[in-house]
Every structure is written in structure tokens, then in C-alpha cells.
Short mmCIF file of C-alpha atoms in Angstrom, two decimals:
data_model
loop_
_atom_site.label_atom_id
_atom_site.label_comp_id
_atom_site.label_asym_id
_atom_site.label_seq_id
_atom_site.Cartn_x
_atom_site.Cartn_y
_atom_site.Cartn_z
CA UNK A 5 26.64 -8.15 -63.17
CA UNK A 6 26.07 -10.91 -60.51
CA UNK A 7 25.99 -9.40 -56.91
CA UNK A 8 26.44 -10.57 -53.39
CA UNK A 9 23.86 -8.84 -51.41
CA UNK A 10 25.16 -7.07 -48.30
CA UNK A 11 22.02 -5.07 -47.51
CA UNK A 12 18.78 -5.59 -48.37
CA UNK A 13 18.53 -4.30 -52.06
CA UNK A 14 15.39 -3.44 -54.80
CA UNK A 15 15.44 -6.48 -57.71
CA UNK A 16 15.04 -3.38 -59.78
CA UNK A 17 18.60 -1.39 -58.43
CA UNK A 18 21.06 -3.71 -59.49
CA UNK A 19 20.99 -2.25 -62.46
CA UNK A 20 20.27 1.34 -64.13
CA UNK A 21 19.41 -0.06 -67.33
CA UNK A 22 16.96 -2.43 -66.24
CA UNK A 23 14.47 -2.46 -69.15
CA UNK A 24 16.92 -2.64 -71.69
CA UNK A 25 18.33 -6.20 -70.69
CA UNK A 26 16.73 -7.76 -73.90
CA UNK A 27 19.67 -6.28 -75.97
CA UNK A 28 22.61 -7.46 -73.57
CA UNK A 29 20.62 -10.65 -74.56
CA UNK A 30 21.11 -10.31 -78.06
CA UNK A 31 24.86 -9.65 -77.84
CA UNK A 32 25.55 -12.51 -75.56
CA UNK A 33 26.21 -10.55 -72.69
CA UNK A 34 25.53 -11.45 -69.03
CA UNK A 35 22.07 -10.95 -68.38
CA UNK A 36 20.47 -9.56 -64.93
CA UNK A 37 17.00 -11.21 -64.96
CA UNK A 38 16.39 -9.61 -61.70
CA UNK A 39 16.46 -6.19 -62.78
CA UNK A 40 14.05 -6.58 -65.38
CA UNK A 41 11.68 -8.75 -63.25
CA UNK A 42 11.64 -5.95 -60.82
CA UNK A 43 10.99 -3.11 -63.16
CA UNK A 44 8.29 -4.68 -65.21
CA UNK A 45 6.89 -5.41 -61.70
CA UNK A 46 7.56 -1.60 -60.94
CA UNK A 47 6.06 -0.54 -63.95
CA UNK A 48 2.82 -2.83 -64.11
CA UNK A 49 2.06 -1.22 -60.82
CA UNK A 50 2.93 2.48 -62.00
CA UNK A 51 5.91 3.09 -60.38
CA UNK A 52 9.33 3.60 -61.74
CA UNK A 53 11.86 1.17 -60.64
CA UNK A 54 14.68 3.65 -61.60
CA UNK A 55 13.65 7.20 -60.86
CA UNK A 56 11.08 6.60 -58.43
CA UNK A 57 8.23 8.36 -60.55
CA UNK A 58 4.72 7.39 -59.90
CA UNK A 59 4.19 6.55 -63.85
CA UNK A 60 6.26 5.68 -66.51
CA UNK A 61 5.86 8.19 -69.51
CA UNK A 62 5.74 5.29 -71.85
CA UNK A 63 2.33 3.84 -70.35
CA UNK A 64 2.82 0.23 -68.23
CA UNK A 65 2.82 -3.34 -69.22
CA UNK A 66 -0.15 -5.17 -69.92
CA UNK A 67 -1.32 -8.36 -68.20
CA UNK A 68 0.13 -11.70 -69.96
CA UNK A 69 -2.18 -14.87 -69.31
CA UNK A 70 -0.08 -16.69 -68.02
CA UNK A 71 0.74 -19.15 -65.41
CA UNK A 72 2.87 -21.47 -63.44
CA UNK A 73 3.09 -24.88 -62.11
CA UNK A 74 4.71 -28.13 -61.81
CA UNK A 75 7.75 -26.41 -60.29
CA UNK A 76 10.66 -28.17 -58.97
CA UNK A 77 13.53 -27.01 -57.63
CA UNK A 78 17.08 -29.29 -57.30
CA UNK A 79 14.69 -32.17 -57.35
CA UNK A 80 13.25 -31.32 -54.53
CA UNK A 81 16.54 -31.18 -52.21
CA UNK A 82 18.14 -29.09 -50.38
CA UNK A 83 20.82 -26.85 -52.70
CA UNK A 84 24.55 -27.56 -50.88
CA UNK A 85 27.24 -25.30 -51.75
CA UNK A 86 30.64 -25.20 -50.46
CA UNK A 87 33.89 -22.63 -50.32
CA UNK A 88 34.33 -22.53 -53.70
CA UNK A 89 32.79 -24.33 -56.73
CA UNK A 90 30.31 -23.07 -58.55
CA UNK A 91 27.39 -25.08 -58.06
CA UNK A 92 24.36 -25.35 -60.59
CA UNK A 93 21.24 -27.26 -59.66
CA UNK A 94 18.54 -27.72 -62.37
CA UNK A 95 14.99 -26.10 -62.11
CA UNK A 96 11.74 -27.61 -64.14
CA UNK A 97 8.40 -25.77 -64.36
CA UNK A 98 5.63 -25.69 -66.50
CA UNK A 99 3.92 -22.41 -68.23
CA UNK A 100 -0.13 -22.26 -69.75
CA UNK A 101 -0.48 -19.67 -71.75
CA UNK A 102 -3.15 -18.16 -74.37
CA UNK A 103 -2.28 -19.14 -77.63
CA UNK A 104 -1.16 -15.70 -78.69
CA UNK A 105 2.17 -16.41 -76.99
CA UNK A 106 4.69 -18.52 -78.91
CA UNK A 107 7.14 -19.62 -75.94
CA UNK A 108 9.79 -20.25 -78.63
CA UNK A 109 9.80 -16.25 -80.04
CA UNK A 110 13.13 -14.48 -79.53
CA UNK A 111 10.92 -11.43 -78.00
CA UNK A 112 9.11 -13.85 -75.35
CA UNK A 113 11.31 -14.26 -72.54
CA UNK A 114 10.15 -16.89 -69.58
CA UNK A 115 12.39 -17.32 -66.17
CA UNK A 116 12.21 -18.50 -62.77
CA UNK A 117 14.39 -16.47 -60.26
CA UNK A 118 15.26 -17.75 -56.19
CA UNK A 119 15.12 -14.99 -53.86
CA UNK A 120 15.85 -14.88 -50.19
CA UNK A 121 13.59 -12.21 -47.85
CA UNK A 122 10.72 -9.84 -49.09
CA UNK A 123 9.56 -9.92 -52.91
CA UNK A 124 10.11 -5.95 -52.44
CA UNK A 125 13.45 -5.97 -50.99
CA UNK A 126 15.08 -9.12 -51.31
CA UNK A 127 18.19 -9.45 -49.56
CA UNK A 128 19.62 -11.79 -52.26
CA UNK A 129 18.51 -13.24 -55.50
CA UNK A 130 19.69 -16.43 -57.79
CA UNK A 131 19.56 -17.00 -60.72
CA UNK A 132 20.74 -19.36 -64.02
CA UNK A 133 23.50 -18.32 -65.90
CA UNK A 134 21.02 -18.95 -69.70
CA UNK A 135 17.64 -18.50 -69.96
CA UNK A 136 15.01 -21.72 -69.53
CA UNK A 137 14.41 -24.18 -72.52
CA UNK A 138 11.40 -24.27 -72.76
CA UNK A 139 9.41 -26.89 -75.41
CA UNK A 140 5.78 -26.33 -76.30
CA UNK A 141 3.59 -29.40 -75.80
CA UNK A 142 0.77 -28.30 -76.98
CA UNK A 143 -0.74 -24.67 -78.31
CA UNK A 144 -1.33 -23.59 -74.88
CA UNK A 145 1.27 -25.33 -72.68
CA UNK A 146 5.32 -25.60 -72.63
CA UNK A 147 7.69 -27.39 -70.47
CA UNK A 148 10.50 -25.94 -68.84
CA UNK A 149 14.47 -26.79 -68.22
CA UNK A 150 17.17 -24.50 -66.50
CA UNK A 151 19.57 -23.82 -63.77
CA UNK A 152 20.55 -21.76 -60.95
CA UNK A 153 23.83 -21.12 -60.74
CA UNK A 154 25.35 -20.65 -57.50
CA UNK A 155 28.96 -18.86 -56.98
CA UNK A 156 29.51 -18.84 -53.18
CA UNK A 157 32.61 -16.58 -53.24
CA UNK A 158 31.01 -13.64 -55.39
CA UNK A 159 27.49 -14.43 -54.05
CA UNK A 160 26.66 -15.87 -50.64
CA UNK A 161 26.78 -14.73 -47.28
CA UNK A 162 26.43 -17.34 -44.15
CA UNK A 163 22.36 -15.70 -43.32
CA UNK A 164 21.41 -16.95 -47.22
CA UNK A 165 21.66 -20.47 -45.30
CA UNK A 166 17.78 -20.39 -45.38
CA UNK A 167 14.24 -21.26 -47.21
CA UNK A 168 13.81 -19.18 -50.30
CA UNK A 169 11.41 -18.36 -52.47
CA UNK A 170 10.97 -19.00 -55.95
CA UNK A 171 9.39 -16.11 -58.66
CA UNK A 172 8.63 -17.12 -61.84
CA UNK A 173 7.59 -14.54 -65.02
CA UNK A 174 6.87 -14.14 -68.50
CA UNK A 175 7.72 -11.17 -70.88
CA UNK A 176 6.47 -10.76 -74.38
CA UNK A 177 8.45 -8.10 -75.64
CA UNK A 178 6.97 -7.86 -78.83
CA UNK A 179 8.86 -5.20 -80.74
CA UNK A 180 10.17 -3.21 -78.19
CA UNK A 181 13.16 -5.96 -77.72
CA UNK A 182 16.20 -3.80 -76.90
CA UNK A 183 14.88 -0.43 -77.30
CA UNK A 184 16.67 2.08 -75.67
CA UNK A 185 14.79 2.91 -72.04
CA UNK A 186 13.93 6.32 -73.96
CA UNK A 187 11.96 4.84 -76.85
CA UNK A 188 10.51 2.25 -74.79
CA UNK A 189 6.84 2.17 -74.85
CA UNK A 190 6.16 -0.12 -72.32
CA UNK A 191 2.27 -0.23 -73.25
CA UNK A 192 3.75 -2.73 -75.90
CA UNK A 193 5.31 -5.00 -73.38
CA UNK A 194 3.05 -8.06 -72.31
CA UNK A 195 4.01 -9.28 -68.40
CA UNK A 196 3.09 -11.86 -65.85
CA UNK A 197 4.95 -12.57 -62.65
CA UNK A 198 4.25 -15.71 -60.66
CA UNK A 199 5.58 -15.28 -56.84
CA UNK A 200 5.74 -17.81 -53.98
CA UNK A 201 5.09 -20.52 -56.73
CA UNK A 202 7.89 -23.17 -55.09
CA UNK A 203 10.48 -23.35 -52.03
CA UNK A 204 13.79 -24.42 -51.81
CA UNK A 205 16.69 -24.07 -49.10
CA UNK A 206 20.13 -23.36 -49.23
CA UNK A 207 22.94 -25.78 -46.72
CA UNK A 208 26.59 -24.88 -45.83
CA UNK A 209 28.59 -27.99 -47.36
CA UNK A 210 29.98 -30.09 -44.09
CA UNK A 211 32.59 -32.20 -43.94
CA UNK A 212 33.57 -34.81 -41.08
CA UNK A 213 36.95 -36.56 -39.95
CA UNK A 214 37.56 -39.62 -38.02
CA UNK A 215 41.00 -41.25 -36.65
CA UNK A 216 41.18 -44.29 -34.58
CA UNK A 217 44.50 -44.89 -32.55
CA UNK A 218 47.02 -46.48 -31.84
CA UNK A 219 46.80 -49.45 -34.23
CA UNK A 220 47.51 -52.39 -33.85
CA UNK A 221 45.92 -52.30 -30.43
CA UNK A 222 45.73 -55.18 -28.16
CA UNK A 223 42.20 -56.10 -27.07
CA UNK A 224 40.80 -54.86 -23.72
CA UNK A 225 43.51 -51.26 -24.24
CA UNK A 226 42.13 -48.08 -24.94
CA UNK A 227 41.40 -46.94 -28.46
CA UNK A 228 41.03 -42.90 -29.06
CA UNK A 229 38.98 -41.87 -31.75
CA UNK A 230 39.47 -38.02 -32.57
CA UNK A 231 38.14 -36.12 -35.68
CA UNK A 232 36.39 -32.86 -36.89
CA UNK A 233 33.14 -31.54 -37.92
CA UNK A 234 33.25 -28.38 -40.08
CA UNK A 235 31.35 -26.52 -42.69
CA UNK A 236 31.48 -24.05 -45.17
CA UNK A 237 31.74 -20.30 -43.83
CA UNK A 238 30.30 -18.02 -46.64
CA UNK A 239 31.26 -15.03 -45.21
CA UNK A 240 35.24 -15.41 -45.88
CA UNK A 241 35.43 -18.76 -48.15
CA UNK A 242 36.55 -20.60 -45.94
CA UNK A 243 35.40 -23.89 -43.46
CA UNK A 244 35.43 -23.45 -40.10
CA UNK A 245 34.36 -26.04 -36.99
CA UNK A 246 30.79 -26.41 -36.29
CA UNK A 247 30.77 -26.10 -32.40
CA UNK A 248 28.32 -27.78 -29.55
CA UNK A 249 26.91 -30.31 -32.53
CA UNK A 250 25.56 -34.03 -31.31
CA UNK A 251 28.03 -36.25 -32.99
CA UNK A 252 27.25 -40.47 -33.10
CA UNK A 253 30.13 -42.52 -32.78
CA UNK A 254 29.23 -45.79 -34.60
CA UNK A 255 31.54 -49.50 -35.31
CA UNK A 256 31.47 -51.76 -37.63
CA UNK A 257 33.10 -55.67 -37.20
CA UNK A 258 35.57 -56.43 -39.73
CA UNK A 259 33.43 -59.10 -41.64
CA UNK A 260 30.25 -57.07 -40.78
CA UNK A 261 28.03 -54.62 -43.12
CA UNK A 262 26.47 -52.98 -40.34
CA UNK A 263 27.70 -49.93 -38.02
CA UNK A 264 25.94 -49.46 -34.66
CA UNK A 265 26.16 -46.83 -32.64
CA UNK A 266 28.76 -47.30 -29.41
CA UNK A 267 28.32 -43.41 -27.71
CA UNK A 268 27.15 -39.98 -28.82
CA UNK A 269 29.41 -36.91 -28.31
CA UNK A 270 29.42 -33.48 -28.79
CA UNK A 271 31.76 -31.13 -30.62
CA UNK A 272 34.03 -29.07 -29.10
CA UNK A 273 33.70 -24.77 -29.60
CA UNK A 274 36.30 -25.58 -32.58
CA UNK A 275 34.53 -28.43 -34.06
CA UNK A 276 36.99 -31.26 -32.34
CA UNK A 277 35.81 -34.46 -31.48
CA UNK A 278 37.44 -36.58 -29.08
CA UNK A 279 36.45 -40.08 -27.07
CA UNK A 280 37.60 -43.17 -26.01
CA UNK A 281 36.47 -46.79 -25.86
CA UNK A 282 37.90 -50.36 -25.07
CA UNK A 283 39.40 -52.00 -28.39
CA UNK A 284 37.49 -55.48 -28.90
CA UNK A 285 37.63 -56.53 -32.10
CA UNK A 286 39.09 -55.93 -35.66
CA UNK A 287 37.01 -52.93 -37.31
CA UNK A 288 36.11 -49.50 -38.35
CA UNK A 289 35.19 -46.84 -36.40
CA UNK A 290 33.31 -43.72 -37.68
CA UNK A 291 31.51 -40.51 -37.07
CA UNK A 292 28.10 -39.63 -38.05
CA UNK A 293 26.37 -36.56 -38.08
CA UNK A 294 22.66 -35.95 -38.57
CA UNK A 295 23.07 -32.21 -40.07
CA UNK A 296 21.03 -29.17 -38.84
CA UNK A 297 18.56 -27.02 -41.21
CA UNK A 298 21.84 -24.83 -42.22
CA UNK A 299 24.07 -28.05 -42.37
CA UNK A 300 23.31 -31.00 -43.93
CA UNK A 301 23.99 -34.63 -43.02
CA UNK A 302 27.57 -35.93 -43.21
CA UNK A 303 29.49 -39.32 -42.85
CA UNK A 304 33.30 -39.59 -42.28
CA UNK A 305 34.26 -42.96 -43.83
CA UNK A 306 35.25 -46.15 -41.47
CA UNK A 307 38.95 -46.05 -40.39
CA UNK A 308 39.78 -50.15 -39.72
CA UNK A 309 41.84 -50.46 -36.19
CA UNK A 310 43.56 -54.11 -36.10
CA UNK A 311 43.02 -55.52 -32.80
CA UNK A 312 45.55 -58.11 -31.63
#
């Protein structure tokens, strides 16, 4: 099953039957990619990712010639996730291969993984809820398309608001798809693992008030503009101020396209944001906030005061 990493945890212990994903595959069952990344990894380097035994009876993996590049993650931006929602961001990579591997084969299995910490102990790991579609262009090449697929409640914790790393690997099963762990004779099993091969970063979803009172107002009173900058808090689902955070107040004339920027403020320990300024003329007034590297950007939209 999916996991939300409390401690920092082996790829290969979330699950006991690591090496026999293939045939959860087959039934339509939720897969666990990361398991049987991190046991083929375990194995190729003759170590046991589930007793802890130097070898593996069955012999280990041989080297696939393989390899990965063009990878994108999210199109390049930030992934922002909120309370909630599941969120699923696409992935695109490309794979060159020898021409013994035929990327569309039900026994060749090709996936890119996120990860947040060590590539030995991760302390959490993403990934898409299907496999990769993946279209040969040419005898040695294929083009990628998946997800990751991001459920905050059942899989985030506030620290995964970070860079991560992105693993990408290729398993040719041949005819050892969904053999029992017992019968598996892993000497069969063809395996390269691409690490470090692209970056991404994970954001707490923000959101920002703004109220501008009293209106009507005549011109030359004083207007107060109060609001609230929060953000998503992983840790119990819900959103929560974001405390001590620069804060632009900006206004825009009624008949104008342009805000400018009349003060800059700071939150308050509970997110709260309160100022004041002379009313002078029919328009909006709005907050702006430039977003930190766990936070992105947010804009509250223009609330119109009617100056008399």
C-alpha cells in the first residue's frame, strides 16, 4: 500500500513481498514500485532487501543497457499540494535501450519514482498511481508519459516541503513475471536504475485574504485593510497562518489596469494582516505575497472601496 513516511524507511521495507510485485500487476492490484526498485537494487548489489543476507540464493540481476534522459518533472514547476485533493502532476522522460528490449513487453517494466532524503533510506517516496506509457520511436529509443500522484492526507508530512530527487529504472522480467519470491531466479531478471537523473520540489498550497473597510468612505478618512495569509499544514490537514511573512499592499484606480504598491507589512504570529491608509479614490485594494521556497506565490483578488 501507499505510505506516509514517519521515519526514515528502506524503499525495499514497505513491503515483504517485494519481488513479487509483477503479479499484483497482473491482477490489477495497487502496485508498490518502490519496493521492487529497492530490492532489485538490493539484489544487483548482493544483498537481500528482505532478510538481510549477503546473497540471494537465486543469483542477482544482470545489468540492462539502459538509460535516461530528457526528464521533466510537472513541467518544470514546483508540485503544490494542499489539505486535501489528490494532486497528480505529469512526468516525461526518455529511455535508449539495446534493441533486445521491447519497451512495449508485458515482462519489461520502466518507471520513474520521486524520493525525498538518501537513495538508501529515503524518508518518503512518490510515485504514479499506473505505470509510464511509454511509445517506441525507434528500435533503440521510447518516449515516456506518467504521473505522480500525490495524496497529502495519507502521504505528506510538513518536512517533505523540499527538493527531491527523481530515480528512474528498467526491469526486464523475462519469464520470471510473478514468480513466487521462492522460485525466483533472479539471474533471469535484467535491471538498470537511473538515480539523481531530475529535481523537483514540493510547496504547501497558500492562500491570501483581503478586506477593505468601511465602504463607502469619504475621501481624506481612514480606510483599514485586514486579511490573512495561510498555508497548508501537512502534518494534521489542515491550513494554518504563515507568521512574520513580508506582505505588499498594492491599489489599483477604478478605471486603471495597474496595481502599485502603497506599503509593505508583515504578518502577524497567526498569519493576520492589518494596516491603514487615507481613502483617495474609487478602487481595489489587495495583498500580494511573493511565496518562500516551502510556500509559493499568492494573490488575494482586488476588493473595490467606493470613495465619496
Amino acid at each position: 500500500m501507499r505510505f506516509r513516511a514517519t521515519t526514515a524507511v528502506s524503499l525495499g521495507a514497505l513491503a515483504l513481498s517485494a519481488l513479487a510485485v509483477p503479479a499484483a500487476q497482473a491482477a490489477g492490484e495497487q502496485r508498490d514500485p518502490a519496493a521492487t526498485l529497492k530490492a532489485l537494487h538490493q539484489a544487483a548489489s548482493g544483498r537481500s532487501a528482505l532478510t538481510g543476507a549477503t546473497t540471494y540464493a537465486s543469483g542477482t540481476p544482470y545489468a540492462l543497457d539502459a538509460t535516461f534522459s530528457s526528464v521533466k518533472i510537472n513541467n518544470g514547476k514546483p508540485i503544490v499540494v494542499g489539505t486535501t485533493n489528490k494532486v497528480t502532476v505529469p512526468v516525461t522522460f526518455k529511455v535508449t535501450h539495446s534493441a533486445d528490449i521491447d519497451v512495449k513487453a508485458p515482462e519489461t517494466e520502466i518507471d520513474l519514482l520521486i524520493y525525498r532524503g538518501s537513495s538508501s533510506a529515503p524518508a518518503n517516496v512518490l510515485w504514479g498511481d499506473k505505470y509510464p506509457a511509454c511509445t517506441a520511436t525507434s528500435a533503440t529509443v521510447a518516449t515516456c508519459k506518467g504521473t505522480v500522484d500525490i495524496r497529502p492526507r495519507d502521504e505528506l508530512w510538513n518536512a517533505d516541503a523540499t527538493g527531491w530527487k527523481a530515480v528512474g529504472y528498467v526491469i526486464d522480467w523475462n519469464d520470471q513475471y510473478g514468480v513466487d519470491e521462492d522460485d525466483l531466479d533472479l539471474s533471469k531478471v535484467g535491471y538498470a536504475e537511473a538515480d539523481g537523473i531530475a529535481t523537483t520540489k514540493l510547496q504547501r498550497y497558500s492562500k491570501l485574504t483581503v478586506n477593505a473597510s468601511p465602504e463607502p468612505v469619504k475621501k481624506g478618512k481612514t480606510i483599514t485593510v485586514t486579511g490573512k495569509l495561510s498555508r497548508a499544514n501537512w502534518d494534521d490537514g489542515k491550513y494554518h497562518g504563515y507568521s512574520t511573512q513580508s506582505v505588499k499592499l498594492q491599489f489599483r484606480k477604478k478605471n486603471s489596469s495597474t496595481y502599485t504598491t502603497v506599503k509593505t507589512i508583515k504578518t502577524s504570529t497567526t498569519g493576520a494582516l492589518k494596516t491603514t491608509v487615507k481613502a483617495s479614490a474609487d478602487g481595489f485594494f489587495r495583498y500580494t505575497f511573493a511565496g518562500t521556497s516551502t510556500t509559493p506565490a499568492v494573490t488575494a483578488a482586488g476588493d473595490f472601496v467606493d470613495v465619496k
